[in-house]
mmCIF file of C-alpha atoms in Angstrom:
data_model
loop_
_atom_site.group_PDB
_atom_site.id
_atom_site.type_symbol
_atom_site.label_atom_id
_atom_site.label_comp_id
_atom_site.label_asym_id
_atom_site.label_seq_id
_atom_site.Cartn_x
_atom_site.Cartn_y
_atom_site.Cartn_z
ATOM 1 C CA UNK A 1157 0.000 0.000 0.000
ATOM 2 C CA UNK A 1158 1.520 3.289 -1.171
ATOM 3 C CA UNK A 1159 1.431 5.488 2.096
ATOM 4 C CA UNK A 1160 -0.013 8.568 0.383
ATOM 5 C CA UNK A 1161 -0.403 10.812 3.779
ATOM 6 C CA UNK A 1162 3.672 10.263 5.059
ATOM 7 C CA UNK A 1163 5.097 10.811 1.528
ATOM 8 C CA UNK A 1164 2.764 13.514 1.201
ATOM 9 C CA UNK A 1165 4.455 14.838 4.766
ATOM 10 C CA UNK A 1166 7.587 14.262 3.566
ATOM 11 C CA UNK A 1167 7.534 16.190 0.242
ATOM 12 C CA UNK A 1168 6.033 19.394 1.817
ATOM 13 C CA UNK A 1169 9.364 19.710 4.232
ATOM 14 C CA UNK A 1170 12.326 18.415 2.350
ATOM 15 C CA UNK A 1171 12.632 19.536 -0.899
ATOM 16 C CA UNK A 1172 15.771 21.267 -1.108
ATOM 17 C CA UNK A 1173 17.076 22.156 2.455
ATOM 18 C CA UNK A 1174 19.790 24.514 3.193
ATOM 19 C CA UNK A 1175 21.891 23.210 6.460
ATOM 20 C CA UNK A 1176 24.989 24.581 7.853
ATOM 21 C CA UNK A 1177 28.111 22.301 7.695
ATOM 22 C CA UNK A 1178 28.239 21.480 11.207
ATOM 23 C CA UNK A 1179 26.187 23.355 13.823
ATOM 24 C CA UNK A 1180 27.170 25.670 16.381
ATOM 25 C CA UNK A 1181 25.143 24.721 19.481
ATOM 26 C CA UNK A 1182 24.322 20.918 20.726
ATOM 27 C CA UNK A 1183 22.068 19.747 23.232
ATOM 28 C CA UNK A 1184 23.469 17.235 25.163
ATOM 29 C CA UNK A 1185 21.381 13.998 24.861
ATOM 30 C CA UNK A 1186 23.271 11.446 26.378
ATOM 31 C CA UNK A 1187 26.649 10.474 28.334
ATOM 32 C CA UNK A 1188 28.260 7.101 27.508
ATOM 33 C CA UNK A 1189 31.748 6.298 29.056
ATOM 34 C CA UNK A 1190 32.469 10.360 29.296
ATOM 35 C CA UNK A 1191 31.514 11.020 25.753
ATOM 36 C CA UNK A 1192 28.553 13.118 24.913
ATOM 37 C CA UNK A 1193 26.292 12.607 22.314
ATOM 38 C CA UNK A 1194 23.878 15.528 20.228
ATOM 39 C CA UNK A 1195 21.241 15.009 17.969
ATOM 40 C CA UNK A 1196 19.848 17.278 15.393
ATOM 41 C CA UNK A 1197 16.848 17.088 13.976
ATOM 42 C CA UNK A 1198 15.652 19.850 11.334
ATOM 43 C CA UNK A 1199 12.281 20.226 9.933
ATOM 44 C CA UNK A 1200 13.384 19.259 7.001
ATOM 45 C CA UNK A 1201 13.779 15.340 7.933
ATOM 46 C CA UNK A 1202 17.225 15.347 8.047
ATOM 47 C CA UNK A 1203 19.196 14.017 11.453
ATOM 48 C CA UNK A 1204 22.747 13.984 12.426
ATOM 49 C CA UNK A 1205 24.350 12.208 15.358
ATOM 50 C CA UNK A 1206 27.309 13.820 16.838
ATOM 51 C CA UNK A 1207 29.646 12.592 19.646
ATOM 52 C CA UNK A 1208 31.549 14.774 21.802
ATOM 53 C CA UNK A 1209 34.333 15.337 23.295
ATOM 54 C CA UNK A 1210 35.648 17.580 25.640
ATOM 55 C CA UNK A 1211 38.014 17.339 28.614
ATOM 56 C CA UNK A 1212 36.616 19.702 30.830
ATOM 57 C CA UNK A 1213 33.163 18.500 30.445
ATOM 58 C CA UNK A 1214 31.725 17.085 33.621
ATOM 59 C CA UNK A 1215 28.118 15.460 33.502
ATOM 60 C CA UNK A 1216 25.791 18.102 32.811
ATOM 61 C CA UNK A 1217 23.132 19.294 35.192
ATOM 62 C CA UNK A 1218 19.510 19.707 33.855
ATOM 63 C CA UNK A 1219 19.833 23.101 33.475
ATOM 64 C CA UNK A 1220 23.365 22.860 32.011
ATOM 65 C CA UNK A 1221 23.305 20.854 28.625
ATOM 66 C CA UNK A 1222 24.154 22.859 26.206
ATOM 67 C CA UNK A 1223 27.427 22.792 24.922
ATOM 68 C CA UNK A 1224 28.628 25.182 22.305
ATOM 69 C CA UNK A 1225 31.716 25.237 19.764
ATOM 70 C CA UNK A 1226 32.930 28.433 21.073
ATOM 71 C CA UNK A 1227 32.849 26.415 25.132
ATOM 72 C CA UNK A 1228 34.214 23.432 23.318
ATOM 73 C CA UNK A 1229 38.077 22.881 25.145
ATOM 74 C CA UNK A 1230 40.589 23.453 22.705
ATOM 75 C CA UNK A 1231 41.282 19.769 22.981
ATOM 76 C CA UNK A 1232 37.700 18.750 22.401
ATOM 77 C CA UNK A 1233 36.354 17.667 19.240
ATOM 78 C CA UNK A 1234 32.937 17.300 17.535
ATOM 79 C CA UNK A 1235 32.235 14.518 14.868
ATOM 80 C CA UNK A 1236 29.254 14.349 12.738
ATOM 81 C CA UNK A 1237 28.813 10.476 13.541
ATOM 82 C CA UNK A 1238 25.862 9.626 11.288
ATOM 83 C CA UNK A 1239 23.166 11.009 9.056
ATOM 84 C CA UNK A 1240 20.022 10.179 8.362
ATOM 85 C CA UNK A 1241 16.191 10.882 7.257
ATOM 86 C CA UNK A 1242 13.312 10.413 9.446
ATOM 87 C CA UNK A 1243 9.465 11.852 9.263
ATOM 88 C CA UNK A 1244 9.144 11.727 13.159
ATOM 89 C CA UNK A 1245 12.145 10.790 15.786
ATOM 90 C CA UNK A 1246 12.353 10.545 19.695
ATOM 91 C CA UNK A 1247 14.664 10.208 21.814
ATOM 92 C CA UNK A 1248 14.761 7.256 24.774
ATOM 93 C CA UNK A 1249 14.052 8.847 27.837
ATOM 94 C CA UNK A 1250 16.528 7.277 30.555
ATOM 95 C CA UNK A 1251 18.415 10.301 31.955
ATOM 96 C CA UNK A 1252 14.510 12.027 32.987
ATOM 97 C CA UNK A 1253 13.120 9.425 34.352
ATOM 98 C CA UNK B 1384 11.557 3.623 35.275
ATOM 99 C CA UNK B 1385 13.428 2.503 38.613
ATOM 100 C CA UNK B 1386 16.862 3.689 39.566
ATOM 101 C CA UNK B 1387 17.513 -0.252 39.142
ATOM 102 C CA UNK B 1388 16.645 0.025 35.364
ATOM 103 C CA UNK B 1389 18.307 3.226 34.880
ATOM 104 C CA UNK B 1390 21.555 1.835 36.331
ATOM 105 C CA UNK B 1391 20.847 -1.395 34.272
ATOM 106 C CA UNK B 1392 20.648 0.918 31.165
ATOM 107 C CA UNK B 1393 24.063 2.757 31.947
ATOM 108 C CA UNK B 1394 25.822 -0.668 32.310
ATOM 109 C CA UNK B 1395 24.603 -1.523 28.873
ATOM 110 C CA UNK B 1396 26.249 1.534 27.686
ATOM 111 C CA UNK B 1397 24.112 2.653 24.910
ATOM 112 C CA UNK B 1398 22.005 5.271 23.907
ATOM 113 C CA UNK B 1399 18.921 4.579 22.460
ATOM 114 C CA UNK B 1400 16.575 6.573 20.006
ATOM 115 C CA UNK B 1401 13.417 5.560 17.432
ATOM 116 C CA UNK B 1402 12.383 7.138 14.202
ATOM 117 C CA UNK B 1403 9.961 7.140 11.252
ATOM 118 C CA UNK B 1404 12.234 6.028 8.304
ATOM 119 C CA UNK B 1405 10.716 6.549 5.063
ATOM 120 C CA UNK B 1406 12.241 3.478 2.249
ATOM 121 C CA UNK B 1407 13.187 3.789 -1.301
ATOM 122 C CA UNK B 1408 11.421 1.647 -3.341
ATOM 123 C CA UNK B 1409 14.397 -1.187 -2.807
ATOM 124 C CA UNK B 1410 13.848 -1.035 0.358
ATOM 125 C CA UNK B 1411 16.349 1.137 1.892
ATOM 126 C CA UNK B 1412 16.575 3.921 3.802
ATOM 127 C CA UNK B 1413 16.095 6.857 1.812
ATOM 128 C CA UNK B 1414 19.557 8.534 1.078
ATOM 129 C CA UNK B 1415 20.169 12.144 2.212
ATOM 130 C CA UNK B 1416 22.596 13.388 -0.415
ATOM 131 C CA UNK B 1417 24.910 16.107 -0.100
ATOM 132 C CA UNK B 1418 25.644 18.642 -2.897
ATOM 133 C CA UNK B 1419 27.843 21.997 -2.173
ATOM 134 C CA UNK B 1420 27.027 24.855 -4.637
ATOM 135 C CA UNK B 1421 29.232 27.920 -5.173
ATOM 136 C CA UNK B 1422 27.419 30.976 -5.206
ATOM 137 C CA UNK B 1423 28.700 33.675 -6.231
ATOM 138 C CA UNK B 1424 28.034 37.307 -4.247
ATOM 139 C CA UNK B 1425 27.802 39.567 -7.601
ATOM 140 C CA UNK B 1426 30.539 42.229 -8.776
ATOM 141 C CA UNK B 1427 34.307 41.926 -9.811
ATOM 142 C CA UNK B 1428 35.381 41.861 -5.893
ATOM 143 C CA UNK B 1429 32.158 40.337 -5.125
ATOM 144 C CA UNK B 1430 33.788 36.951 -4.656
ATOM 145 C CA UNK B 1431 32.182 33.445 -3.962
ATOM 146 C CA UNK B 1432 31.309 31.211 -1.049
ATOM 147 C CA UNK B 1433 30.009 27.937 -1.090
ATOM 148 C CA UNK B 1434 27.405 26.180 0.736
ATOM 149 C CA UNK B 1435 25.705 22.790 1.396
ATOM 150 C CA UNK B 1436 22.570 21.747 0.502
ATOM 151 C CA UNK B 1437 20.709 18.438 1.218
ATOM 152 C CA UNK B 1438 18.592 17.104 -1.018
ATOM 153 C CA UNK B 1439 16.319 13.962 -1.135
ATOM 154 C CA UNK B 1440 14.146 12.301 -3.413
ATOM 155 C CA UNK B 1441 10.696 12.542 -2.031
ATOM 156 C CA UNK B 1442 9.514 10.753 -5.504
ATOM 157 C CA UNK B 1443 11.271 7.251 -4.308
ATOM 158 C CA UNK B 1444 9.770 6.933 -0.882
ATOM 159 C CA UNK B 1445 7.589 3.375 -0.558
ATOM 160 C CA UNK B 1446 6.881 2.844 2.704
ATOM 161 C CA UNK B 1447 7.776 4.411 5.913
ATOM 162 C CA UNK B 1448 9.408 2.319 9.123
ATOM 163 C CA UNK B 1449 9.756 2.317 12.330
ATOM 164 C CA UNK B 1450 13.820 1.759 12.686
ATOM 165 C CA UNK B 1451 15.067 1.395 16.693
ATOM 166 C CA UNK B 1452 19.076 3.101 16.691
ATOM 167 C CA UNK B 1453 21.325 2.003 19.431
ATOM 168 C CA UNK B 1454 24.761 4.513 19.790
ATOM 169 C CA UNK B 1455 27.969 2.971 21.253
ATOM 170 C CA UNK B 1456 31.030 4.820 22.650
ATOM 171 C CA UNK B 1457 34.224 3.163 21.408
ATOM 172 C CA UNK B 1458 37.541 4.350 22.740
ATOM 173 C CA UNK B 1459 37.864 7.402 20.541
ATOM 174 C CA UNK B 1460 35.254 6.450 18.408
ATOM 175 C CA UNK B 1461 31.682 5.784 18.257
ATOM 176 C CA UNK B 1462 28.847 4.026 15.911
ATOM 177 C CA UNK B 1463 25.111 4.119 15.393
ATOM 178 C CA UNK B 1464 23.665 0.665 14.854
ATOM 179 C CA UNK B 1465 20.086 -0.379 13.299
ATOM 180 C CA UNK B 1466 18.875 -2.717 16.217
ATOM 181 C CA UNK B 1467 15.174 -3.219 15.566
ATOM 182 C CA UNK B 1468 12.973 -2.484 12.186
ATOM 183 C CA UNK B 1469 9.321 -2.800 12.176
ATOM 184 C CA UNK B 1470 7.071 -2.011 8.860
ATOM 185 C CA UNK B 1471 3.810 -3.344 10.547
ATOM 186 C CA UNK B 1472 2.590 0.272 10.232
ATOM 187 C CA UNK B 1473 0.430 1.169 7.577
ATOM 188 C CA UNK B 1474 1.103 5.044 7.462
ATOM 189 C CA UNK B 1475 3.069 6.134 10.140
ATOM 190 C CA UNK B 1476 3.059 9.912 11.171
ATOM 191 C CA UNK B 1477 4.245 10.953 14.544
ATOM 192 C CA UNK B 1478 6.782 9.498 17.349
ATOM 193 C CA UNK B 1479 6.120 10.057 20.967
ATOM 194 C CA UNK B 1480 8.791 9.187 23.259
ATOM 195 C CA UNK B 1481 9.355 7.899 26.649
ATOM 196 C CA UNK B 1482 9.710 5.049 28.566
ATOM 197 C CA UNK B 1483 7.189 3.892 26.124
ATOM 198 C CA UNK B 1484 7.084 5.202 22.720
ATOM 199 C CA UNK B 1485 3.742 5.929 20.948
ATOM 200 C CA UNK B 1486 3.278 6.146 16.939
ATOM 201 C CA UNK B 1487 0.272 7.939 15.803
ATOM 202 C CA UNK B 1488 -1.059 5.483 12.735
ATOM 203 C CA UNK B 1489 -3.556 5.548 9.915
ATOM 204 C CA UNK B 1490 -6.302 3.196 11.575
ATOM 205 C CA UNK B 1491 -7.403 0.254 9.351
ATOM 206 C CA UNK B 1492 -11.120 -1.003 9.029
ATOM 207 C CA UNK B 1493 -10.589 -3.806 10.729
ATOM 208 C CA UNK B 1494 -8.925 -1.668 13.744
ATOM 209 C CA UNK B 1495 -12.222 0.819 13.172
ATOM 210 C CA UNK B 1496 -14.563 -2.663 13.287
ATOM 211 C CA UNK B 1497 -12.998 -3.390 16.797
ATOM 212 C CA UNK B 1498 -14.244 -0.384 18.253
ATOM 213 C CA UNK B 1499 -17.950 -0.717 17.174
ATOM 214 C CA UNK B 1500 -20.241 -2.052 19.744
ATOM 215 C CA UNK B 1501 -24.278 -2.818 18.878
ATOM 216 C CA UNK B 1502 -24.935 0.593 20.687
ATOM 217 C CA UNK B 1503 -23.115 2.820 18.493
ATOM 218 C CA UNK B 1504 -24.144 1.158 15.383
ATOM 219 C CA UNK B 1505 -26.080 3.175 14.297
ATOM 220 C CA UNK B 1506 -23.474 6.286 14.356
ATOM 221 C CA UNK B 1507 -20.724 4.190 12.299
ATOM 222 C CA UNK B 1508 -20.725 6.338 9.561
ATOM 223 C CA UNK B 1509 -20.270 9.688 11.634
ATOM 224 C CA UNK B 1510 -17.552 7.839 13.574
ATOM 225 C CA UNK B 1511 -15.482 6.148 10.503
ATOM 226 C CA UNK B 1512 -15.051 9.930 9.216
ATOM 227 C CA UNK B 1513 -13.863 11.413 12.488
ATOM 228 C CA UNK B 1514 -11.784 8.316 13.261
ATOM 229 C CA UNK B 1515 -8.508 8.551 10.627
ATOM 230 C CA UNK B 1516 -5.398 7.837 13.196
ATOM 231 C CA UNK B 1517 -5.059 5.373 16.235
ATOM 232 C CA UNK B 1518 -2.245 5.536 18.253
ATOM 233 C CA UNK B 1519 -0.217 2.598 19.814
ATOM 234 C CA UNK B 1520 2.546 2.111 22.258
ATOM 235 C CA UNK B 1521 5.822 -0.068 22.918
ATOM 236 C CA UNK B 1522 8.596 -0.866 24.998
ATOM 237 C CA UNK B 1523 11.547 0.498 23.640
ATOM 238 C CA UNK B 1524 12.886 -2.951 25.568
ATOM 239 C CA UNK B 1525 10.855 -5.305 23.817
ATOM 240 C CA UNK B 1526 10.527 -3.730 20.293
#
């Protein structure tokens, strides 16, 4: 069955997107091992997953997780990790509950 | 969710997240491609820049899935894995997450036939055109 109502979703927010290269602010999502990981999600469909690095970076309070590339320690890094297209995605609660 | 599970989670040491992934008609996930144009800013001294578009062929989607990601931490790198796919839905629109996650769906006539008891018989037709979407839950856990 052709699923007329998603594709029709889909086509009205993606056509041609304009995204920056890498973005300048990330919400922290998740903490694994002292690495932080950022998703992005755009209108548009598009997702990237990025992990994080950076020494200085405790765990962040609830308040506190944002991280930006101008508070990223020079020895930090961010890498785009993986891309991806979705019509809807959520993350898994754990850290909230 | 417990402190238990939540510590239980941690030692697992992934991150989890779900999404709607529409398909191409092969059956993969569609493909976000990547194109950087040069534009340039007009006049001799004008000068270019480039930039990066994403584009994605809306005209190739067949189906859309639900697709469960798991994220691992590895040394100095890390990986997002496909865990769980699920293309029982018929026309998936909408995640809501959680402990549970719900997906708002296009409800079938047989899902519409459940609801209809001999007392509202008789308003069947009012109800079929007010009833398009259902929504259902799962366990992230169990998907």
């Amino acid at each position: 069955m052709k699923p007329e109502g998603a594709q029709a979703t889909i086509k009205s927010v993606i056509g041609q997107v304009e995204a920056a290269a890498i973005d300048e602010e990330f919400e922290l999502r998740s903490n694994l091992d002292g690495r932080f990981f950022s998703i992005r999600y755009q209108k548009s469909g598009l997702f990237n997953i990025y992990a994080i690095t950076n020494k200085n970076l405790s765990l962040p309070r609830e308040s506190d997780n944002l991280i930006t590339l101008e508070s990223l320690h020079p020895a930090g890094k961010v890498e785009r990790i993986y891309t991806g297209c979705a019509v809807s995605l959520e993350w898994h609660q754990d850290r909230d509950e | 969710m417990s402190k238990d599970k939540i510590r239980e989670n941690n030692e697992l040491n992934f991150s989890r997240f779900a999404a709607l992934v529409p398909l191409d008609k092969s059956g993969k996930p569609i493909e976000v491609k990547e194109k950087v144009e040069t534009v340039s800013k007009g006049g001799f001294f004008g000068g270019k820049h480039s930039k990066k578009a994403y584009f994605v062929d809306t005209n190739n989607i067949s189906k859309t899935v639900l697709y469960l990601y798991h994220i691992y931490a590895l040394g100095s790198s890390a990986k997002v894995d496909v865990k769980q796919k699920n293309d029982k839905y018929v026309e998936p629109k909408k995640l809501f997450g959680g402990p549970f996650y719900g997906i708002v769906d296009k409800m079938t006539e047989p899902d519409f036939n459940e609801l209809i008891t001999p007392e509202i018989e008789p308003l069947k037709r009012d109800l079929r055109s007010a009833m398009g979407i259902k929504l259902t839950f799962f366990n992230s856990d169990e998907v």
